[in-house]
Coordinates of C-alpha atoms and ligand atoms in Angstrom, one line a residue:
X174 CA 64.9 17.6 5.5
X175 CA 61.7 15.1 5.2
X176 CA 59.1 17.1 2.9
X177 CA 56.2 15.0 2.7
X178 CA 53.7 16.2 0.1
X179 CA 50.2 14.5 1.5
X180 CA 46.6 14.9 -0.5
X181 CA 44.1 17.4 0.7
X182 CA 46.4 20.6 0.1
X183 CA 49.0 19.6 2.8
X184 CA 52.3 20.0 2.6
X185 CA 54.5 19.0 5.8
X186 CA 58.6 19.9 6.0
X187 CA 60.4 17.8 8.8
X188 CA 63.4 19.3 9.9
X189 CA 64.2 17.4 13.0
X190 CA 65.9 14.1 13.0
X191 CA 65.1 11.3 14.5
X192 CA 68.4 10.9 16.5
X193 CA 70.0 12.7 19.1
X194 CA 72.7 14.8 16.8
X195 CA 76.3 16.8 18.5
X196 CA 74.2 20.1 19.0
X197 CA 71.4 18.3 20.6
X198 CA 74.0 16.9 23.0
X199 CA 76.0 19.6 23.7
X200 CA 72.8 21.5 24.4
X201 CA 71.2 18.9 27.1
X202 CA 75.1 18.4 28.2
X203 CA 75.0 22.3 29.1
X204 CA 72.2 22.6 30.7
X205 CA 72.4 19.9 33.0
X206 CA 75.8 20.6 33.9
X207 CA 74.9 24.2 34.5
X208 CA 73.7 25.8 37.8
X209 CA 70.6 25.5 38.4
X210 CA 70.3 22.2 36.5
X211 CA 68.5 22.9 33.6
X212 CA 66.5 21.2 30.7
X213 CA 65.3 23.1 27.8
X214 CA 61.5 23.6 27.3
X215 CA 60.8 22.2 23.8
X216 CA 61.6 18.7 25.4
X217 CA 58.3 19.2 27.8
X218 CA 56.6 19.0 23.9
X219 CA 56.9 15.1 22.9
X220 CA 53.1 13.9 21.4
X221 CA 52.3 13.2 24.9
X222 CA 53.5 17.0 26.3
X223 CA 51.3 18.5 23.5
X224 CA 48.2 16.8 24.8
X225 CA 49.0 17.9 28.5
X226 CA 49.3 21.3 27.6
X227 CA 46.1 21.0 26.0
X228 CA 44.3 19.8 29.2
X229 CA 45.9 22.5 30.7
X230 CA 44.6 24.7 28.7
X231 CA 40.9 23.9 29.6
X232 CA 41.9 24.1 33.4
X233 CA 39.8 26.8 35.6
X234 CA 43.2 27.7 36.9
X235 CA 44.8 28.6 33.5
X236 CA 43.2 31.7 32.6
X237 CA 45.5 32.7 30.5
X238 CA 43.9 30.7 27.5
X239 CA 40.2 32.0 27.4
X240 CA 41.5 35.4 28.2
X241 CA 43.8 35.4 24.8
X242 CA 40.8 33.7 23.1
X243 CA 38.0 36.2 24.1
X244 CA 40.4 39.1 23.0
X245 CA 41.2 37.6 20.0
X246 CA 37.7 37.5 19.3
X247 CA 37.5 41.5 19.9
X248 CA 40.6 42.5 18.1
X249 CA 40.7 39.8 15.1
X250 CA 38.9 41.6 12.4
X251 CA 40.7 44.6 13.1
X252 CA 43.9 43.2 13.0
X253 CA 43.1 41.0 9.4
X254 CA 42.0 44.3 7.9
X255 CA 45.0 46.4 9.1
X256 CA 47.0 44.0 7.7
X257 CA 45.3 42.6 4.6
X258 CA 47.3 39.1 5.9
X259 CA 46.8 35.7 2.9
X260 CA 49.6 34.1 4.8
X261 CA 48.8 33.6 8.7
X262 CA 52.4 32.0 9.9
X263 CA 52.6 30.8 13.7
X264 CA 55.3 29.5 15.6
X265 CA 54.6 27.5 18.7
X266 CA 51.6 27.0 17.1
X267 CA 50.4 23.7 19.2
X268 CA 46.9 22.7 18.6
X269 CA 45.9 26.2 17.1
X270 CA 43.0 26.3 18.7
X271 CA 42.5 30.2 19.4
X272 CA 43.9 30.5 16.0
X273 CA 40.8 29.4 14.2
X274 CA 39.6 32.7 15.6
X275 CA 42.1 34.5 13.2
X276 CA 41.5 32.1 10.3
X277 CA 37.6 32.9 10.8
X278 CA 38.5 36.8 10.3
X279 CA 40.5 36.1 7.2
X280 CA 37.6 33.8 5.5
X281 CA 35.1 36.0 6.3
X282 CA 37.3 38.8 3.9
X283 CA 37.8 35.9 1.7
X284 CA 41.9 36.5 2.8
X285 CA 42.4 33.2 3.6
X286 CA 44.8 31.4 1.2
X287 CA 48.0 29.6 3.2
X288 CA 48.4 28.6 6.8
X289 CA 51.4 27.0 8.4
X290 CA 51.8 25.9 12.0
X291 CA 55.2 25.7 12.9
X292 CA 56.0 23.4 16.0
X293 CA 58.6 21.2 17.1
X294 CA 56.1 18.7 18.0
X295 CA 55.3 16.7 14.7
X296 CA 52.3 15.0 15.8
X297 CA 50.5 17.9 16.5
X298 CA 51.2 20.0 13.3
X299 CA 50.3 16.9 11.2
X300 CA 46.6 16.7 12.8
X301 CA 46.3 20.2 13.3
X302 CA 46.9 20.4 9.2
X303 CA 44.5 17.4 8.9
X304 CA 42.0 19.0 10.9
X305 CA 42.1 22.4 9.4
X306 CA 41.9 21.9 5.8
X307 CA 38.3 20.4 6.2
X308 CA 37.2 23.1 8.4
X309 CA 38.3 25.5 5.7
X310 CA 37.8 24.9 2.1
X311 CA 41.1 26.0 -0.2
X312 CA 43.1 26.8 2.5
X313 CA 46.4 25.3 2.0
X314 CA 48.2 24.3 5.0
X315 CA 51.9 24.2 5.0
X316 CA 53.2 22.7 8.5
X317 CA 57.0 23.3 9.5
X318 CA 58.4 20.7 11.9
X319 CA 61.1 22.1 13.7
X320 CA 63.0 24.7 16.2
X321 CA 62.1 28.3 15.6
X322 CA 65.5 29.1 17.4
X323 CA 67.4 27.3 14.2
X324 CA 64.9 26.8 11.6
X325 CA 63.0 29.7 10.7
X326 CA 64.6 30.1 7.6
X327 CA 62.2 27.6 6.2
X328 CA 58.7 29.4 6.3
X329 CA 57.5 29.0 3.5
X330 CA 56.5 31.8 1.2
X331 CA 52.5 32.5 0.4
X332 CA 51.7 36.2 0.1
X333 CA 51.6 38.9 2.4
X334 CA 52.3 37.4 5.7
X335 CA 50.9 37.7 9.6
X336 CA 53.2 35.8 11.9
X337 CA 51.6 35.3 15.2
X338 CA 53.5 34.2 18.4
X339 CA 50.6 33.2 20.7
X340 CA 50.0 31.2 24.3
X341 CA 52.5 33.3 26.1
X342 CA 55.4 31.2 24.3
X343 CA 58.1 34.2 24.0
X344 CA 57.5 34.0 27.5
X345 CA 59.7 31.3 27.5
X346 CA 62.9 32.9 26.8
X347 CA 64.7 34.9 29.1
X348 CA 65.2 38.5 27.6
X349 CA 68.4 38.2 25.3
X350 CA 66.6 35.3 23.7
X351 CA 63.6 36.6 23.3
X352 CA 65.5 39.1 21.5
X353 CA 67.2 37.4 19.8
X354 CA 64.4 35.3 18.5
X355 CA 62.3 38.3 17.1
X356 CA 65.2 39.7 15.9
X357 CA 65.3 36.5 13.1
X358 CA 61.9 37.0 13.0
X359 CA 62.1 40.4 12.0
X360 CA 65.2 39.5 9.7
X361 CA 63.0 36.5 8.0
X362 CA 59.5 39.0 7.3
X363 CA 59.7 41.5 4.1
X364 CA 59.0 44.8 4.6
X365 CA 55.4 45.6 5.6
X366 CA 54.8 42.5 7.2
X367 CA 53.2 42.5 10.1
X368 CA 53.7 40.8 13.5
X369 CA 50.9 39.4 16.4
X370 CA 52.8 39.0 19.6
X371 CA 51.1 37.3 22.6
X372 CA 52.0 38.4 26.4
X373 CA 51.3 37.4 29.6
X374 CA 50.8 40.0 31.3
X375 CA 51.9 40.4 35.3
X376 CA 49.1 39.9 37.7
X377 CA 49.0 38.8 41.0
X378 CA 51.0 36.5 42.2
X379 CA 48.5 34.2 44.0
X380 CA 46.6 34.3 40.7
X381 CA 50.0 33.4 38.7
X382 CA 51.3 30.4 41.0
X383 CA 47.5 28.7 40.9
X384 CA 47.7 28.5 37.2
X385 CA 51.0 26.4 37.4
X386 CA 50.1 24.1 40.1
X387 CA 46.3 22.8 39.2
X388 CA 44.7 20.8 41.5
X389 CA 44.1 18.2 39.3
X390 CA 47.7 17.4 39.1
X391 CA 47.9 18.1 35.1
X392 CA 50.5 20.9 34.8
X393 CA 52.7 18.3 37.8
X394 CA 52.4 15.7 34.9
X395 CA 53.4 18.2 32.1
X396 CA 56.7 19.5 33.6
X397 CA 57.4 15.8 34.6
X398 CA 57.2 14.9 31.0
X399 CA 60.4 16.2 30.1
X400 CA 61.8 12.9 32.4
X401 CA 60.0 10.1 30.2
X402 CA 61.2 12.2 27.1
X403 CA 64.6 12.2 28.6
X404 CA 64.4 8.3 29.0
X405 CA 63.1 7.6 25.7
X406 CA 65.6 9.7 24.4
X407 CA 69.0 9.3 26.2
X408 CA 68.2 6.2 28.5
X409 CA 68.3 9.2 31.4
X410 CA 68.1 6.9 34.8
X411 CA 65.6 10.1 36.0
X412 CA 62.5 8.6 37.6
X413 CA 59.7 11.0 37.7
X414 CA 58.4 9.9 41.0
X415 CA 61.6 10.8 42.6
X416 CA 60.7 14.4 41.7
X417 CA 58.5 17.0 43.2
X418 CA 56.7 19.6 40.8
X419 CA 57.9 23.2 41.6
X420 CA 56.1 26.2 40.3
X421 CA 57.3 29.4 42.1
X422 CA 56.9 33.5 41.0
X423 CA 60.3 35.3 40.7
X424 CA 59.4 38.5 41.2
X425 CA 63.3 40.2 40.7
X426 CA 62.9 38.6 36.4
X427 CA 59.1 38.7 36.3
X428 CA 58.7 34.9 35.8
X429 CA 57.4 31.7 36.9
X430 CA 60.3 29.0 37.2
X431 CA 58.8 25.4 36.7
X432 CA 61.2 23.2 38.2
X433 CA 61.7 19.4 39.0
X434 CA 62.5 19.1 42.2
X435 CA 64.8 16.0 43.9
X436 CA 62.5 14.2 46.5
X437 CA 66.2 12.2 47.6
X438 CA 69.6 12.4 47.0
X439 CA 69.9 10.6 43.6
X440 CA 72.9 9.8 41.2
X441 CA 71.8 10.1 37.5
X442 CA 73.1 8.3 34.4
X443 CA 72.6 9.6 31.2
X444 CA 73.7 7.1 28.6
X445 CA 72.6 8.5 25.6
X446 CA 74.5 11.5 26.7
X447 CA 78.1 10.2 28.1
X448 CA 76.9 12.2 31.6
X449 CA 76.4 11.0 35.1
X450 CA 75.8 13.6 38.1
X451 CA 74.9 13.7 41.8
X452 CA 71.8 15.3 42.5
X453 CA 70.7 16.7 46.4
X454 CA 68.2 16.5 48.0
X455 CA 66.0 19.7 47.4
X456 CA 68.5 19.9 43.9
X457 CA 66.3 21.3 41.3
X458 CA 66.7 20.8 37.8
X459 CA 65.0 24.0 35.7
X460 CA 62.5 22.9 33.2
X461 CA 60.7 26.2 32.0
X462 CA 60.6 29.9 32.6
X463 CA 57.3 31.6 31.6
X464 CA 58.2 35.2 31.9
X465 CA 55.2 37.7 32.3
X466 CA 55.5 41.3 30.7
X467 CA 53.7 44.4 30.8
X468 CA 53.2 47.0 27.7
X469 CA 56.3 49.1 27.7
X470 CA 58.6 46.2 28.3
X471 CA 56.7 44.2 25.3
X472 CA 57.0 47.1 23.6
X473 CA 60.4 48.1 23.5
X474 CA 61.1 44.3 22.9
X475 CA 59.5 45.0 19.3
X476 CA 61.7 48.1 19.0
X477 CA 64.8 46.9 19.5
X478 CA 64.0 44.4 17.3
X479 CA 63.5 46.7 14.6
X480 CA 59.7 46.1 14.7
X481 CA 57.0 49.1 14.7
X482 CA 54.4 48.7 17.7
X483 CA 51.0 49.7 15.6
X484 CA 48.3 48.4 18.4
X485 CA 48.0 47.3 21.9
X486 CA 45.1 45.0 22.9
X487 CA 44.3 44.0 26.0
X488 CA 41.4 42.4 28.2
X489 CA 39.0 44.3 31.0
X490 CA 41.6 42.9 33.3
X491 CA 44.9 43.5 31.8
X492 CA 45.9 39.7 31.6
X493 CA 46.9 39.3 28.3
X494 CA 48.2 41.9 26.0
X495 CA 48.6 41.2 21.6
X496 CA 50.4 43.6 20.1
X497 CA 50.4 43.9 16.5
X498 CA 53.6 45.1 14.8
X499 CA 54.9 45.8 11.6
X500 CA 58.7 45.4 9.8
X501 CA 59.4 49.0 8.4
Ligands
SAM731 C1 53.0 27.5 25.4 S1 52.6 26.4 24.1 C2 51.5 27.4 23.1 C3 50.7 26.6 22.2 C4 49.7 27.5 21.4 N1 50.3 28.5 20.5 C5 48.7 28.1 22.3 O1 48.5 29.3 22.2 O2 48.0 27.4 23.0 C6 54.2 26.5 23.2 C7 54.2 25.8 21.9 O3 55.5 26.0 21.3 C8 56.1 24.8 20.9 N2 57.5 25.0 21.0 C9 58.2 25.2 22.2 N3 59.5 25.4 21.9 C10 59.6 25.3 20.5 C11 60.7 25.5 19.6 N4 62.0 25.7 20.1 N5 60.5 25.4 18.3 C12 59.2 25.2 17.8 N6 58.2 25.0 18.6 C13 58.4 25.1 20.0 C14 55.5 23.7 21.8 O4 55.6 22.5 21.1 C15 54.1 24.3 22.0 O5 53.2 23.8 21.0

């Protein structure tokens, strides 16, 4: 681990190398030799991918962000004094911008001790750490660079803790993941910690395919990321502009399947990774899954992972849905 201690009351831990290590292989390796092709969606999150996703963010098309923001704004006090929170944790925590509406509430109870964004993407927890500690004076911000599938034993400790999972990002595990994953959540909080879960919540479909295909091309350039990444990272021979962007509703899982889709029939050479492969025309290659919920489903996610359901928020036109939870 890198732990770089900076001025300012910043403290960053790195635990992502550099290099592409066995696991790392054997994971791309897996996926790309799997049916449908398939690339894992923290690799859509290089420096660049963060920005996108923030432009997409601001879209007219992606609601989903200033619905979450304007009920955060409704619910937030409520949910700092239920849970008397000095520690806000939040993985996926990207450029934290609806998070500031959180980190208002706690301030304004003078609750606001410890922060720490925890996000694969290094660049954006070190200026999201540089940013916040001058918007808020004292509050410590301890960042976490890495994989909340392998690394969440590394949240640091600061008090009586809120861990928020905002932006629809469970969405992007299928359901035994997403399971799994707030299971270690669960298994990492003390008792009478509490839990902020963010959903998506299942809309129409018109409404749900416009906000992954923008006009303005942005979320196209997002999911095409994930081909420079795999360039830069594994010499990949994948051109983006032999690939169409595909953003379809599956009704049967209740999720939108980005894909990358093969404008020609194509061999690929991945150096980096020892792995060469005919691709079709029409082939897709997976690149993320945004699955959408509802209450009960989100619900008895939180049960069976050993979580009490407390509160259910939700906007005028049942978009989004936060439910606050609490280890027993
Ligand atoms: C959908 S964005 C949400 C960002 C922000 N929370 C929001 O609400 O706008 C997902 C975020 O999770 C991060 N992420 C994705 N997979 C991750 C992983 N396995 N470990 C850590 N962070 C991950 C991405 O870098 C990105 O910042």
């Amino acid at each position: 681990m890198d732990c770089t201690t900076e001025p300012q009351n910043i403290t960053i831990d790195v635990h992502l190398s550099g290099e592409t290590p066995a696991n790392v292989q054997a994971e791309l390796r897996e996926g790309l030799t799997s049916t449908p092709r398939t690339l894992p969606t923290k690799y859509l999150y290089d420096d660049r991918g963060s920005e996108l996703f923030e432009a997409i963010c601001k879209l007219p098309e992606y609601y989903q962000t200033r619905t979450e923001r304007h009920l955060l704004n409704q619910c937030a006090d409520q949910i700092i004094c239920l849970t008397e929170a000095e520690e806000l944790v939040e993985l996926g925590s990207g450029a934290a911008t609806k998070t500031r509406v959180l980190l208002d509430a706690m301030a304004r109870v003078e609750q606001l001790r410890f922060y720490v964004p925890f996000d694969v993407s290094e660049g954006i927890v070190r200026r999201v750490a540089q940013e916040l500690v001058k918007e808020y004076e004292g509050l410590h911000v301890h960042g976490v660079v890495g994989d909340f599938l392998a690394h969440l034993e590394h949240i640091p400790d600061g008090g009586r803790r809120l861990v928020v999972i905002l932006g629809g990002t469970i969405g992007n595990l299928d359901s035994q993941a997403a399971l799994n994953f707030v299971s270690s959540i669960h298994t990492e909080m003390a008792s009478g910690d509490f839990f902020l879960l963010g959903v998506q919540l299942e809309t129409s479909i018109k409404r749900i395919e416009a906000a992954y295909n923008d006009s303005a091309g942005i979320t196209a350039a997002f999911n095409k990321n994930i081909l420079h990444v795999m360039q830069e990272m594994l010499g990949a021979s994948l051109d983006p502009d032999a690939f169409e962007h595909v953003a379809l509703y599956n009704t049967t899982a209740h999720r939108i399947e980005m894909r990358l889709r093969s404008k020609e029939a194509q061999h690929v050479q991945i150096p980096g990774l020892d792995l060469s492969f005919h691709l079709e025309k029409g082939e897709d290659i997976l690149t993320e899954i945004s699955t959408k919920y509802d209450h009960p489903r989100a619900e008895t996610l939180l049960k069976e992972s050993g979580f009490d359901m407390i509160k259910w928020y939700t906007d005028s036109e049942e978009l989004i849905g936060l439910a606050l939870a609490r280890k027993p």
